[in-house]
Every structure is written in C-alpha cells, then in structure tokens.
Tab-separated table of C-alpha atoms and ligand atoms in Angstrom:
chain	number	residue	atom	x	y	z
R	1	UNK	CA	0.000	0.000	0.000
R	2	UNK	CA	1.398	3.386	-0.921
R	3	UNK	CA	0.369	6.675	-1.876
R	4	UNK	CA	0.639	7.975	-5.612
R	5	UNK	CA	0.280	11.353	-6.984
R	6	UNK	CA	0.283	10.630	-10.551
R	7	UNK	CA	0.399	13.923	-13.054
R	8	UNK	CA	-1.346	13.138	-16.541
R	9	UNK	CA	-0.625	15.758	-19.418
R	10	UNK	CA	-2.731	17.553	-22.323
R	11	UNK	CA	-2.111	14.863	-24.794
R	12	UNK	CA	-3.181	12.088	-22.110
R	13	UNK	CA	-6.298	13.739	-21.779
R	14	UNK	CA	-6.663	15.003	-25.142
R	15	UNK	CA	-10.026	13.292	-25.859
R	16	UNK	CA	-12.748	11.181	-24.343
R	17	UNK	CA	-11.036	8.072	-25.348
R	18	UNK	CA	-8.205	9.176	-24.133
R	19	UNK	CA	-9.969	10.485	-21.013
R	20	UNK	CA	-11.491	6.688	-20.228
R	21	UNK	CA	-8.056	5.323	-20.702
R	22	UNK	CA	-6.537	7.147	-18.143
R	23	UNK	CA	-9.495	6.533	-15.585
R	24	UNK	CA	-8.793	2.514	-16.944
R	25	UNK	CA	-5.526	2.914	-15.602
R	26	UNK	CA	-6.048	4.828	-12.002
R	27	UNK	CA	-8.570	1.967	-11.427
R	28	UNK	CA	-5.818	-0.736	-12.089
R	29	UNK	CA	-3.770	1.166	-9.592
R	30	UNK	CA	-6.748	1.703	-7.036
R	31	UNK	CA	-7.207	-2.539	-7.278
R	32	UNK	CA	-3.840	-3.253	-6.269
R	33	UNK	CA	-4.599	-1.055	-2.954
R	34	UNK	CA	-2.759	2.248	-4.136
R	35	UNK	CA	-4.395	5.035	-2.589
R	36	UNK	CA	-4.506	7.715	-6.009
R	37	UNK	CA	-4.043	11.412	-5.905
R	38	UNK	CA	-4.324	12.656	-9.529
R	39	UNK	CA	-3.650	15.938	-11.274
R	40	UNK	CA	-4.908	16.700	-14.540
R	41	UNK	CA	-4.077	18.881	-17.531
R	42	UNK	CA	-6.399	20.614	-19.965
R	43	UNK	CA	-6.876	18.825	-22.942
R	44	UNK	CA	-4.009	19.380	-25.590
R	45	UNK	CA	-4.707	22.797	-27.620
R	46	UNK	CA	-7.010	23.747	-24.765
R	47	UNK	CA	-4.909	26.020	-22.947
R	48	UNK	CA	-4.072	27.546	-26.238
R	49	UNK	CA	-7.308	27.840	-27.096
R	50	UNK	CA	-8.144	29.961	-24.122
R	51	UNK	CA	-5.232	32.225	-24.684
R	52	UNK	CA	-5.574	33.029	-28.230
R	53	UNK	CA	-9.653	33.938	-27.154
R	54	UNK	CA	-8.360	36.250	-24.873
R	55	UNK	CA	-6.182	38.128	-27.157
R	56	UNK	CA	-8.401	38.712	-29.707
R	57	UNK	CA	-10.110	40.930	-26.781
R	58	UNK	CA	-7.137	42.355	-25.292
R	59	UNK	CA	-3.609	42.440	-27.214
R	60	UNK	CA	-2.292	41.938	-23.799
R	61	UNK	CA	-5.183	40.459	-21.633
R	62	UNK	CA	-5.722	41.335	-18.041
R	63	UNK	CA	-3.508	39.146	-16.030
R	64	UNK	CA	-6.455	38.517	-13.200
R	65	UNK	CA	-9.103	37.392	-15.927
R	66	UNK	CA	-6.472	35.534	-17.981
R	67	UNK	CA	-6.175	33.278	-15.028
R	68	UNK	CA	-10.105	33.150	-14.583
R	69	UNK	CA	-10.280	31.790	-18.490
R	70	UNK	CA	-7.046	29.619	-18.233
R	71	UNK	CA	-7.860	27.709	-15.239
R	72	UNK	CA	-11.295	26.592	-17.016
R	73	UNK	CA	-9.572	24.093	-19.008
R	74	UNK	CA	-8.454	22.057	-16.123
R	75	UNK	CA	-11.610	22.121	-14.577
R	76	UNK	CA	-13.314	20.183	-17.604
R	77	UNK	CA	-10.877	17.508	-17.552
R	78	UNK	CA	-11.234	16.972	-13.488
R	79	UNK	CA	-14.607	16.415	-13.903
R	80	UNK	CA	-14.794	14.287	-17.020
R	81	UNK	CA	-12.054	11.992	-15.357
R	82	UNK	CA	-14.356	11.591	-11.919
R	83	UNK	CA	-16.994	10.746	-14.066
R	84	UNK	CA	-15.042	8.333	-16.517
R	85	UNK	CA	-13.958	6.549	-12.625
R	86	UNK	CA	-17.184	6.512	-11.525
R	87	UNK	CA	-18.802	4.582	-14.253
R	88	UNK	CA	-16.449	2.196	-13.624
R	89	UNK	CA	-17.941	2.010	-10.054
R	90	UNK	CA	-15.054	4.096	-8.439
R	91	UNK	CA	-15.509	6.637	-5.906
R	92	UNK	CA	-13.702	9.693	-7.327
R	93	UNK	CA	-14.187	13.282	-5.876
R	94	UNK	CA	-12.735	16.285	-7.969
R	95	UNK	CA	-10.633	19.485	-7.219
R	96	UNK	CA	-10.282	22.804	-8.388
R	97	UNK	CA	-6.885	24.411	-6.879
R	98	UNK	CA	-9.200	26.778	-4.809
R	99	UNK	CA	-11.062	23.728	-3.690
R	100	UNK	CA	-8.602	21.848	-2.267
R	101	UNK	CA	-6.542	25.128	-1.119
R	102	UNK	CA	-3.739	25.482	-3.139
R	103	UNK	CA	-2.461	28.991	-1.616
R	104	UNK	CA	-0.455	30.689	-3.734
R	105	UNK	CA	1.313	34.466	-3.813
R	106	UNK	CA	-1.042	36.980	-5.925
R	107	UNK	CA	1.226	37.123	-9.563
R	108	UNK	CA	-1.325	36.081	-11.831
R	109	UNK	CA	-0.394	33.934	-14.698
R	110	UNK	CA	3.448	33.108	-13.098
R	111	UNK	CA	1.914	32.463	-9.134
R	112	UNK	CA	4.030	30.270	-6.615
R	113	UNK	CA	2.635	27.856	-4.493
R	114	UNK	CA	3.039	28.654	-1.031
R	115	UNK	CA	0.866	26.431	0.896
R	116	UNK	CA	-1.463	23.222	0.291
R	117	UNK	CA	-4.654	22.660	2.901
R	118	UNK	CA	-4.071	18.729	2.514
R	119	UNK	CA	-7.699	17.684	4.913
R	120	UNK	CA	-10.090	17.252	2.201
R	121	UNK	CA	-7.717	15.420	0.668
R	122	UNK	CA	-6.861	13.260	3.298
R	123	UNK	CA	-10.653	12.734	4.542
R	124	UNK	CA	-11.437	11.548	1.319
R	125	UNK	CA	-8.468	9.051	0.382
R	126	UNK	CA	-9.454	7.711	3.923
R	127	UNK	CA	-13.033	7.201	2.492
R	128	UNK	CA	-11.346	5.262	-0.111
R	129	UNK	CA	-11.865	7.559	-2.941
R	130	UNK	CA	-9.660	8.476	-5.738
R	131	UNK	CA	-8.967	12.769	-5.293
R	132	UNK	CA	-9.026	13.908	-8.832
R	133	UNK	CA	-7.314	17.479	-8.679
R	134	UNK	CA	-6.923	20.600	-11.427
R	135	UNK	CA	-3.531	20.847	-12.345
R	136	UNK	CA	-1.721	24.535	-13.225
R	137	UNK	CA	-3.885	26.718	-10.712
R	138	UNK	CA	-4.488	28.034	-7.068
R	139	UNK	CA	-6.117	30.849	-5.164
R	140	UNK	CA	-4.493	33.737	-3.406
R	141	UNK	CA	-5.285	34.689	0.260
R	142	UNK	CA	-8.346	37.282	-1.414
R	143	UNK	CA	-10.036	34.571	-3.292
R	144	UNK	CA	-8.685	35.331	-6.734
R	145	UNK	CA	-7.946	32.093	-8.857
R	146	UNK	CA	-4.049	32.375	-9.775
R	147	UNK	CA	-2.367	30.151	-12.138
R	148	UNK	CA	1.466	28.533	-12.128
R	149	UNK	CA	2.650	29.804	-15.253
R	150	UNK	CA	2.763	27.284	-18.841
R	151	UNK	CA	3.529	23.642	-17.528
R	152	UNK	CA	2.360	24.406	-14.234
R	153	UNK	CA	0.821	21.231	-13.738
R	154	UNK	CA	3.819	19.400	-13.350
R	155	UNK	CA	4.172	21.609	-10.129
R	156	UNK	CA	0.721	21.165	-8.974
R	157	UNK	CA	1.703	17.386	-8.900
R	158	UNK	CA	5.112	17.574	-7.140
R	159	UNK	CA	3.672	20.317	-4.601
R	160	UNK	CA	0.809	17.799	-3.536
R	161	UNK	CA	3.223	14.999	-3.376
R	162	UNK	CA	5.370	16.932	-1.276
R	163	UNK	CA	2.380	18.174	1.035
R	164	UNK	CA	1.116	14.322	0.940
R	165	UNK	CA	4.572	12.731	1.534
R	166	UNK	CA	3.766	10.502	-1.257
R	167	UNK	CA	5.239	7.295	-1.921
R	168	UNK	CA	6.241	8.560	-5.713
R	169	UNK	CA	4.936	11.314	-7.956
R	170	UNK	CA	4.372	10.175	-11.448
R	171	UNK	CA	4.263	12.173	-14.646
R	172	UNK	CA	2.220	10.068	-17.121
R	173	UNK	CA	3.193	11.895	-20.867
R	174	UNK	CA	3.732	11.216	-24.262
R	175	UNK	CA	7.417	10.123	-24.070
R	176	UNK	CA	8.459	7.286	-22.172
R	177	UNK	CA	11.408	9.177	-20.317
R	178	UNK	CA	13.759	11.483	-20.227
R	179	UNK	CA	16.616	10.962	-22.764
R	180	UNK	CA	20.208	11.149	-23.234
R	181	UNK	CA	19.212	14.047	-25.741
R	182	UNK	CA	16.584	14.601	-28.220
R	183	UNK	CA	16.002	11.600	-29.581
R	184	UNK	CA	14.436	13.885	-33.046
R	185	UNK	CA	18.180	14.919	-33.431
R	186	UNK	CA	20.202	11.898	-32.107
R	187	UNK	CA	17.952	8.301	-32.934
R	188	UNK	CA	20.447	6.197	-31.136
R	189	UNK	CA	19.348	8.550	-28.182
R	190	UNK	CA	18.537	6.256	-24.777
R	191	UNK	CA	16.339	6.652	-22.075
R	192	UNK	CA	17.781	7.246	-18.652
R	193	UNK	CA	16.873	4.721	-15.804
R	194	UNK	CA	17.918	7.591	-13.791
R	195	UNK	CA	19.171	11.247	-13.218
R	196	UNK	CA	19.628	14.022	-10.624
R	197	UNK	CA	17.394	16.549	-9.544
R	198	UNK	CA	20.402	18.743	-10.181
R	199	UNK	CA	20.717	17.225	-13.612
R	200	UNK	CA	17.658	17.573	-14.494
R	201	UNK	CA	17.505	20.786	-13.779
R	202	UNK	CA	19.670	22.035	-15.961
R	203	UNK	CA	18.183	19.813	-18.769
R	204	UNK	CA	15.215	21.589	-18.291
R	205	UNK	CA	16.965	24.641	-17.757
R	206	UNK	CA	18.486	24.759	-20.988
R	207	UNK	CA	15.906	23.414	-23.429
R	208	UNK	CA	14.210	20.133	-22.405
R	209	UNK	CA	10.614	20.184	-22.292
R	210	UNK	CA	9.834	16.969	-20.307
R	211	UNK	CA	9.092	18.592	-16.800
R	212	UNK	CA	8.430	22.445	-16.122
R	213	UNK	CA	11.450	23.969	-14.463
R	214	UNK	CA	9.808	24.922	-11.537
R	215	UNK	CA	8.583	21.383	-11.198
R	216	UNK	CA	12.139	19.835	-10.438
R	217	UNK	CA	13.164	22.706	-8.514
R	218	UNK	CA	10.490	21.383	-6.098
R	219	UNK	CA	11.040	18.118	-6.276
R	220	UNK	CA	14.589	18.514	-5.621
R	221	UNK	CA	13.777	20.512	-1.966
R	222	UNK	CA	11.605	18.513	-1.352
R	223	UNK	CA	13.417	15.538	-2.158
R	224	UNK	CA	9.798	14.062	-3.696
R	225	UNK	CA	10.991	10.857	-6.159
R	226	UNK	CA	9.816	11.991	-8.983
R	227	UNK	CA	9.344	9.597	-12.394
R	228	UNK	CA	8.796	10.108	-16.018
R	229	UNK	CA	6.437	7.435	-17.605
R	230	UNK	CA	4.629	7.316	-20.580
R	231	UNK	CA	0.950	7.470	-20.558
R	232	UNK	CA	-0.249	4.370	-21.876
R	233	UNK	CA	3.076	2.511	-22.607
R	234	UNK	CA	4.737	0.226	-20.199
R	235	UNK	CA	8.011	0.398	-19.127
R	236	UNK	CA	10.137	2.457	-15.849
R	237	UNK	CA	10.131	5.613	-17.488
R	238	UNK	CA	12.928	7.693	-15.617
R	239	UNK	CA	13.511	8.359	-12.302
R	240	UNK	CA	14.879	11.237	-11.006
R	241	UNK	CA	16.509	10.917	-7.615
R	242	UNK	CA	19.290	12.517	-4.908
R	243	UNK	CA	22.770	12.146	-6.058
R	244	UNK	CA	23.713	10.154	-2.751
R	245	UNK	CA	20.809	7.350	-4.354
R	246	UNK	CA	22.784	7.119	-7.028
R	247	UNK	CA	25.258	3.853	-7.480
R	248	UNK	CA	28.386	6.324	-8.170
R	249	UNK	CA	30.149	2.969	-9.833
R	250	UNK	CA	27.582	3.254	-12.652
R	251	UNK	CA	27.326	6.386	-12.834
R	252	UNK	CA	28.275	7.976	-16.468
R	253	UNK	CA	30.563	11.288	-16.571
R	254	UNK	CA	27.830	12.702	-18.872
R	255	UNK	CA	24.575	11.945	-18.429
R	256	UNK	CA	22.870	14.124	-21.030
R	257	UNK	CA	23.349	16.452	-24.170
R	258	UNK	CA	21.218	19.733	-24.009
R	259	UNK	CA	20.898	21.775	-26.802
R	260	UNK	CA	19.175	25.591	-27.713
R	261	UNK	CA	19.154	27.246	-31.173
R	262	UNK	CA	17.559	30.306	-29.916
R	263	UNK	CA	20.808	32.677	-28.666
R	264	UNK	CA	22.406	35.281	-30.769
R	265	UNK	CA	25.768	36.195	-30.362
R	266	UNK	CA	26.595	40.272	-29.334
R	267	UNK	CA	30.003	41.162	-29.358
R	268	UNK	CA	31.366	45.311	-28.670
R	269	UNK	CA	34.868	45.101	-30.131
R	270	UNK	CA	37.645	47.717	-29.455
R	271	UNK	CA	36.256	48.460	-26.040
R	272	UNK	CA	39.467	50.151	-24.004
R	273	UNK	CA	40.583	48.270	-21.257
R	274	UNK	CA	39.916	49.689	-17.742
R	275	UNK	CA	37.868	48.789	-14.766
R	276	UNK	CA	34.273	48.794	-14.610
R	277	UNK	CA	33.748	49.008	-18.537
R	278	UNK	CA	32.198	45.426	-18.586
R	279	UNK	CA	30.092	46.827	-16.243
R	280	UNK	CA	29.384	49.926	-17.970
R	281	UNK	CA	28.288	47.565	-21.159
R	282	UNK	CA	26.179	45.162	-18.725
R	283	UNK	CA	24.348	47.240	-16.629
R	284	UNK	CA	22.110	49.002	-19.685
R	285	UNK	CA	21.486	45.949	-20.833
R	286	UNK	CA	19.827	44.564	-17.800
R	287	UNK	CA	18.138	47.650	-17.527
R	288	UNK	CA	16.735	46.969	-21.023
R	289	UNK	CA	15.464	43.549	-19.305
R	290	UNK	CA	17.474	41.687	-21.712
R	291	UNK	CA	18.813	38.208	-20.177
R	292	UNK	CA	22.194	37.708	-21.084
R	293	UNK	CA	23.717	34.395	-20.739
R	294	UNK	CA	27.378	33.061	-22.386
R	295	UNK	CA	29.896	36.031	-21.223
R	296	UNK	CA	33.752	35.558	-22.669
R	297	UNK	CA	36.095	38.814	-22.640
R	298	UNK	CA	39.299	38.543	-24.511
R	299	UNK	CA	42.536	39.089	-23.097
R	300	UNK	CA	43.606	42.538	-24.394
R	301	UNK	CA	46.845	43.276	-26.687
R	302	UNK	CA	46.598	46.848	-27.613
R	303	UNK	CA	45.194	48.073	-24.414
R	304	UNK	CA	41.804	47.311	-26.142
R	305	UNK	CA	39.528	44.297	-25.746
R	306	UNK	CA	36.458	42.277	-27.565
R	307	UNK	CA	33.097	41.578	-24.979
R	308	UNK	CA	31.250	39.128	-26.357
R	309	UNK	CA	27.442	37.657	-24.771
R	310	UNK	CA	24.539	35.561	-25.980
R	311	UNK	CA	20.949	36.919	-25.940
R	312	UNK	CA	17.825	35.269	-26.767
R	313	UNK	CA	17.605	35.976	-30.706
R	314	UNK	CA	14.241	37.586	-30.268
R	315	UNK	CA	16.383	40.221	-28.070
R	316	UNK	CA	19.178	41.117	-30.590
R	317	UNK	CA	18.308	44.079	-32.127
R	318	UNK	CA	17.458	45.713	-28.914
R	319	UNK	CA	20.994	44.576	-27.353
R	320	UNK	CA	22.292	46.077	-31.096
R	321	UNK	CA	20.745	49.244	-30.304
R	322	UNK	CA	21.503	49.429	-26.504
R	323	UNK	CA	25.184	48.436	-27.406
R	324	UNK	CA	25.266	51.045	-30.185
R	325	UNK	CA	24.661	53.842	-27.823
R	326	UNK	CA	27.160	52.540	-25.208
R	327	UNK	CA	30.273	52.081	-27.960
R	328	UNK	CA	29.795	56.052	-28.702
R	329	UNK	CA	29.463	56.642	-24.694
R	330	UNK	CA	32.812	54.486	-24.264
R	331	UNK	CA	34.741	54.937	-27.072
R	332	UNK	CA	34.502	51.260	-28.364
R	333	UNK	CA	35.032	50.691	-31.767
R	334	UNK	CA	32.114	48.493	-33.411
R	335	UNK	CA	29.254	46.440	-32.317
R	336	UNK	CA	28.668	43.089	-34.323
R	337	UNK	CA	25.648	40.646	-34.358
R	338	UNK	CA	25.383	36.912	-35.175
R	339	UNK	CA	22.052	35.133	-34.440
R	340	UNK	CA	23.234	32.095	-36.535
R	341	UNK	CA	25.105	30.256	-33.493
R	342	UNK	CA	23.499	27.598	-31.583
R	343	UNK	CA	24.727	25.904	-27.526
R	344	UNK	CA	25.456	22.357	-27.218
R	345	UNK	CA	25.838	21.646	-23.618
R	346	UNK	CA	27.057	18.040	-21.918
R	347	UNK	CA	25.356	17.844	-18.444
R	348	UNK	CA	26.196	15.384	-15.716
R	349	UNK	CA	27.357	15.145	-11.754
R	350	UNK	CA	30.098	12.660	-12.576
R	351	UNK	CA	31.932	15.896	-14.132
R	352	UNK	CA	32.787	16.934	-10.342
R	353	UNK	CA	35.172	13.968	-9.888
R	354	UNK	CA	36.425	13.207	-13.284
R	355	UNK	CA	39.091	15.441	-15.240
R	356	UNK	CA	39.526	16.011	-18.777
R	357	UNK	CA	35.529	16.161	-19.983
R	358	UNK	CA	36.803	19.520	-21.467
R	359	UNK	CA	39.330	17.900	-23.518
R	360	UNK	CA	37.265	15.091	-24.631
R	361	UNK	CA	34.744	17.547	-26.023
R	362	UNK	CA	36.957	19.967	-27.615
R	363	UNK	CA	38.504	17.021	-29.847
R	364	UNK	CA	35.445	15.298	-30.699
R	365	UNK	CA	34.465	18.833	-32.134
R	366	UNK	CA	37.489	19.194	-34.046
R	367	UNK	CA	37.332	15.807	-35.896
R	368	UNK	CA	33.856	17.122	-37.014
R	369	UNK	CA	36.102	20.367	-38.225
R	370	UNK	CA	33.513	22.272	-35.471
R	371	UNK	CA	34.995	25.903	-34.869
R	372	UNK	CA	34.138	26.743	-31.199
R	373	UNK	CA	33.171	29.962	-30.662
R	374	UNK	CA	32.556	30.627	-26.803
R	375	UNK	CA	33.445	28.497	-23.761
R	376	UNK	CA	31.084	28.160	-20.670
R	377	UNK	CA	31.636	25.974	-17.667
R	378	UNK	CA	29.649	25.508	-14.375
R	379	UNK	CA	30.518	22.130	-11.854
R	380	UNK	CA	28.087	19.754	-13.718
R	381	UNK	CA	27.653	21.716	-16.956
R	382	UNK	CA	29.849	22.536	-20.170
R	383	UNK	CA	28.110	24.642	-22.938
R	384	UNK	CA	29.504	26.149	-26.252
R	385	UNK	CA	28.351	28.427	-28.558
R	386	UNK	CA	29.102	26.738	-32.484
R	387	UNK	CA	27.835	27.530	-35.779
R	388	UNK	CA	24.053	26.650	-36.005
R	389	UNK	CA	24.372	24.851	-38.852
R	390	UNK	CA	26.657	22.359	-37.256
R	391	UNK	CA	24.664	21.696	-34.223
R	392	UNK	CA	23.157	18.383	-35.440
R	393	UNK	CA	26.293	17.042	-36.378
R	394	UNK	CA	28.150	18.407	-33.124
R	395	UNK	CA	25.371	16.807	-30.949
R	396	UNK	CA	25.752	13.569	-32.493
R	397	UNK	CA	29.324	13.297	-32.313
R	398	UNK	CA	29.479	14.077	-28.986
R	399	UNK	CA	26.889	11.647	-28.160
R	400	UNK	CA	29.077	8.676	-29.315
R	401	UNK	CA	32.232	10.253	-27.804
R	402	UNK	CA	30.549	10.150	-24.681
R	403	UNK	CA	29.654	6.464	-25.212
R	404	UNK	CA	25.783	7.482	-24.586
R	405	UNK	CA	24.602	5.646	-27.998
R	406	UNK	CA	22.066	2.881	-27.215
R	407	UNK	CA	23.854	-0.419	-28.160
R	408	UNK	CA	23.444	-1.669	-31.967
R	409	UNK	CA	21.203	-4.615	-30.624
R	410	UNK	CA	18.870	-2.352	-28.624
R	411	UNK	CA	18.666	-0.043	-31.979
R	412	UNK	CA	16.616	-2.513	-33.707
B	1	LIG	N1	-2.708	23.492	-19.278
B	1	LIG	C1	-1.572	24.237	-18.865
B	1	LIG	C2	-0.645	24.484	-20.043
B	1	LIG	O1	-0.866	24.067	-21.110
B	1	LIG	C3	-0.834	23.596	-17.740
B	1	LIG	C4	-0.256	22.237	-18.029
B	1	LIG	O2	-0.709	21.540	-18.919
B	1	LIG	O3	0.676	21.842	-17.323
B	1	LIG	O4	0.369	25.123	-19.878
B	2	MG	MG1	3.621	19.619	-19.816
C-alpha cells in the first residue's frame, strides 16, 4: 500500500477516449490497494485555445481574468475523469486548486505555491476515494484564482506529493522518459533509468521540455521521487533521484546532451581596457530587461579588448541598439551581431570527480572540423556556442564520444 500522486498531461487527456483510458488505468492502480491522488491537464490545444480567445479581446489580456479563463480548461478535464472513474464504479471526488486550497502568492499567470490545505484530501483518500485534482492553478489569500505559469501542472503534482509525503509522484506523458538528448536529433538517443534533480535541472533549464522547471526545482527541496512514464506505454520511465541514491560505480561522466538554437551572439569590439567598462556595457542591458547568458572577454593586446554575450535571438536588435549607444558613450570601436550560433551543452554530476571532460569535447568537435566559438563551464555543466548549422552534427558526435549511444542490438 502506498500513496501515488500521478500527473497526466494535455495529450493524455486530449479526448474522451483518451480520457477513459486514463481513468482505466487509475482503477488498475486503485485494485492493487494504491491510494490515487491525480492531477490533470487541460486537454491538448485547450490552454491555447483559451489564450488566443483572450487576445483577440485584449492584445495583452488582463492578467487577473487571464487566469479566470485559463484555469477553465483544467476544470473540464477533473470532472470528465471523476466521471469516466465513476462509471467504472469508483468513488472519485474532484478538485479545483481553490477547492482543495492550493495557496499561492497573488502574480497572476506566473503564481508560486506557497501552501497546500491537505484535509479534504486526506478525509477523502481515507473514504477510499480516488482525489481527482486541477492541475496549473491556485487561489491567493483574497479569493482570486491564480495560475502557475505554462507547464504548471507538473508543479501542482510535485507540490501535492510533497504536502502528501507521497510514496512517488508520477508524470504520465507522451514520451516514455527522459533521454540522453533529443532523440528527433540523435535516434540512437537512450532513455535514462535515472538522473539528478540537479541534472535535471539544468536539462530543463536549458531546453528540455519533459518537466516544467519549476517542477524539479520542487522536487529537488523537497526531495519528492519523482518519475517520467509514458501514458499508456509500459516500461520504468525515468527516475529522477538525490545524487547520494545514485550507485556512483555506474554512474556515467555525462549523463545528457542539451541543446538551444535560440541565442544570438553580441560582441562590442575595441572596447578600451579599464575597470568597470564590462560593467558599464552590462548594466544598460539589464536595464533593457534583456537576459544575457554566455559572457567571454578577450585578453587585451593593444590596451583594447572584444566583450562578447549571448541573448535570446528575439532580443538582438534591442541589445544592437543598446550596445550602439554605449560604444559612442565608451569609445569602443564596433558592435557586431550573429544570431546564426546555436549551444550544445554536456550535463552530468560525474563531471565533479572526473578530469579532462573539457578535452574530450573539444577534440570530438574538431574531428567534425567544429569551430568553437565561446566556452562556458559551471561544476556539472559545459556549454559552447558553435555555428548553427553544425549543431546536429556536433550533438551527435558528442553523443558517441561520450559512449551514450544505445547499443546496436537495442537499436533494432
Ligand atoms: N494546461 C496548462 C498548459 O498548457 C498547464 C499544463 O498543462 O501543465 O500550460
Ligand atoms: Mg507539460
């Protein structure tokens, strides 16, 4: 006996069928004497739905209604599902957020979760009834409905699990894991048995769309097991763990290959050389809210130096302009654009205690004839910023230099 929070997506509820497949499953669980907490999404193209309504009202719709609309979509699919349960002769009671009391702060559309009331909850799964709760919303302390921001679901499902001390919290999707990379780019890409919250995390963090950011940050303070399973496939899916429940012997140097084709590269050349002038360049460009990531300054010959960042691409030509304005203010000489480069990054905790992951990466780039253009490093992480046209062919290379390729057997 054991308690589950299991998290089913848009796709997994995407129609009726779908819908009476899930509640087919839960009741499978609920016979082998599971007690079931689950969180639904809106069905796929829902949420969309919703949003594009809205803005053909209000360019930019009011942030308080937006949440009203949004949070509508989960509240069809909670009730379907109790009904799709109940036909089957199982007791199922449904949830909105503000039902259960999932208190969050008051910023509508991006909210954080800041308390669960867990005793309806708990009365009913001591009733013996399957809790059937709205995924991606809450309430504020005045009553408003809030939402979690896109994905938010995932966090509904973690935060209950945490409030619940689940046994496991499950997110049932349409991929049965979490892979080595994109399995669309690399095909002899495998599925993990397991990762690190911490790995994870930067997965997510830089590109991969299995679990919503904030999701695994939760999971990983709360230290709720958290597992990545396809919907209506068998198999383990992933789990995704502490480092210390990791066997260390098996564990891989690199455990994944992110990837993001959206940066542009900004570079102010012929800035002169004195203190506080990378500062001078940085600080208008936060104030422009423009997130800058990859940061490399050259060493300078002439008393002069090159400072080159990534921005989002959709943010270029506003860094262009801010940058254009500090090179007169400065003195630097020219201000230079490239939104053709793409980041390959290799992610994994057995970087801490091996030496030489660099090394191994900057020569299976150069037998692919890869120039690398900027170097990032963090304890589990090593990006770099290439050519976008070579990014396929960099991610696969590294891939089988990293020994992640699924065996030839398993390929078949
Ligand atoms: N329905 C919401 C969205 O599409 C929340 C979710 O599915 O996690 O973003
Ligand atoms: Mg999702």
């Amino acid at each position: 006996m054991s308690l589950l929070v299991q998290k089913y997506g848009g796709t997994s509820v995407g129609t009726v069928e779908r819908i009476e497949a899930v509640a087919a499953k839960v009741a499978k669980f609920r016979d082998q004497g599971h007690d079931m907490v689950v969180v639904v999404s809106a069905m796929s193209g829902e949420t969309n739905r919703l949003i594009d309504l809205a803005k053909s009202i209000q360019e930019t719709p009011d942030p308080r209604e937006l949440d009203v609309l949004v949070s509508t979509g989960e509240q069809v699919t909670i009730a379907l599902l109790c009904m799709a349960l109940k036909k089957r002769g199982y007791d199922a009671c449904s949830y909105t957020g503000s039902q259960v009391r999932i208190v969050t702060d008051n910023s509508f559309n991006k909210a954080r979760i800041q308390q669960i009331d867990d005793a309806n909850i708990r009365a009913d799964l001591k009733a013996g009834r399957v809790v059937v709760v709205a995924g991606f919303q809450g309430v504020d302390e005045q009553g408003n409905i809030t939402t979690l921001g896109r994905g938010g679901s995932d966090t509904t499902g973690v935060a209950l699990a945490a409030a619940l001390k689940a046994d496991e919290c499950q997110i049932y999707t349409d991929v049965d894991g979490v892979y080595t990379t994109d399995p669309r780019v690399v095909p002899s890409a495998r599925r993990l048995e397991r990762i690190t919250f911490e790995e994870m995390l930067e997965m997510a963090s830089l590109g991969s769309k299995v679990l919503q950011i904030r999701s695994v940050e939760f999971a990983g303070k709360y230290n709720v097991p958290l597992r990545v399973l396809h919907s209506f496939q068998d198999g383990p899916g992933t789990l995704i763990t502490l480092d210390e429940e990791l066997n260390t012997m098996e564990q891989p140097i690199v455990s994944g290959i992110a990837f993001n084709r959206d940066e542009a590269k900004v570079t102010l050349a012929g800035v002169p050389d004195l203190p506080g002038v990378a500062s001078r360049i940085l600080a208008p460009v936060g104030e422009a809210n423009i997130e800058v990531d990859v940061i490399v300054q050259n060493v300078s010959s002439d008393n002069t130096t090159d400072l080159t960042f990534t921005v989002h691409k959709n943010d270029m030509n506003k860094a262009r302009s801010v940058l254009e304005a500090v090179a007169a203010e400065i003195g630097a000489r020219e201000v230079k654009c490239d939104d053709k480069v793409a980041k390959v990054s290799l992610v994994g905790v057995g970087m801490r205690s091996h030496a030489g992951v660099a090394a191994t990466m900057f020569k299976a780039l150069a037998e692919d004839n890869i120039n690398i253009q900027m170097i990032t490093t963090s304890e589990i992480k090593i990006s770099v910023i290439i050519d976008e046209k070579y990014l396929e062919l960099a991610v696969r290379g590294l891939h089988t230099a990293f020994g992640m390729d699924k065996d030839p057997v398993e390929q078949q």
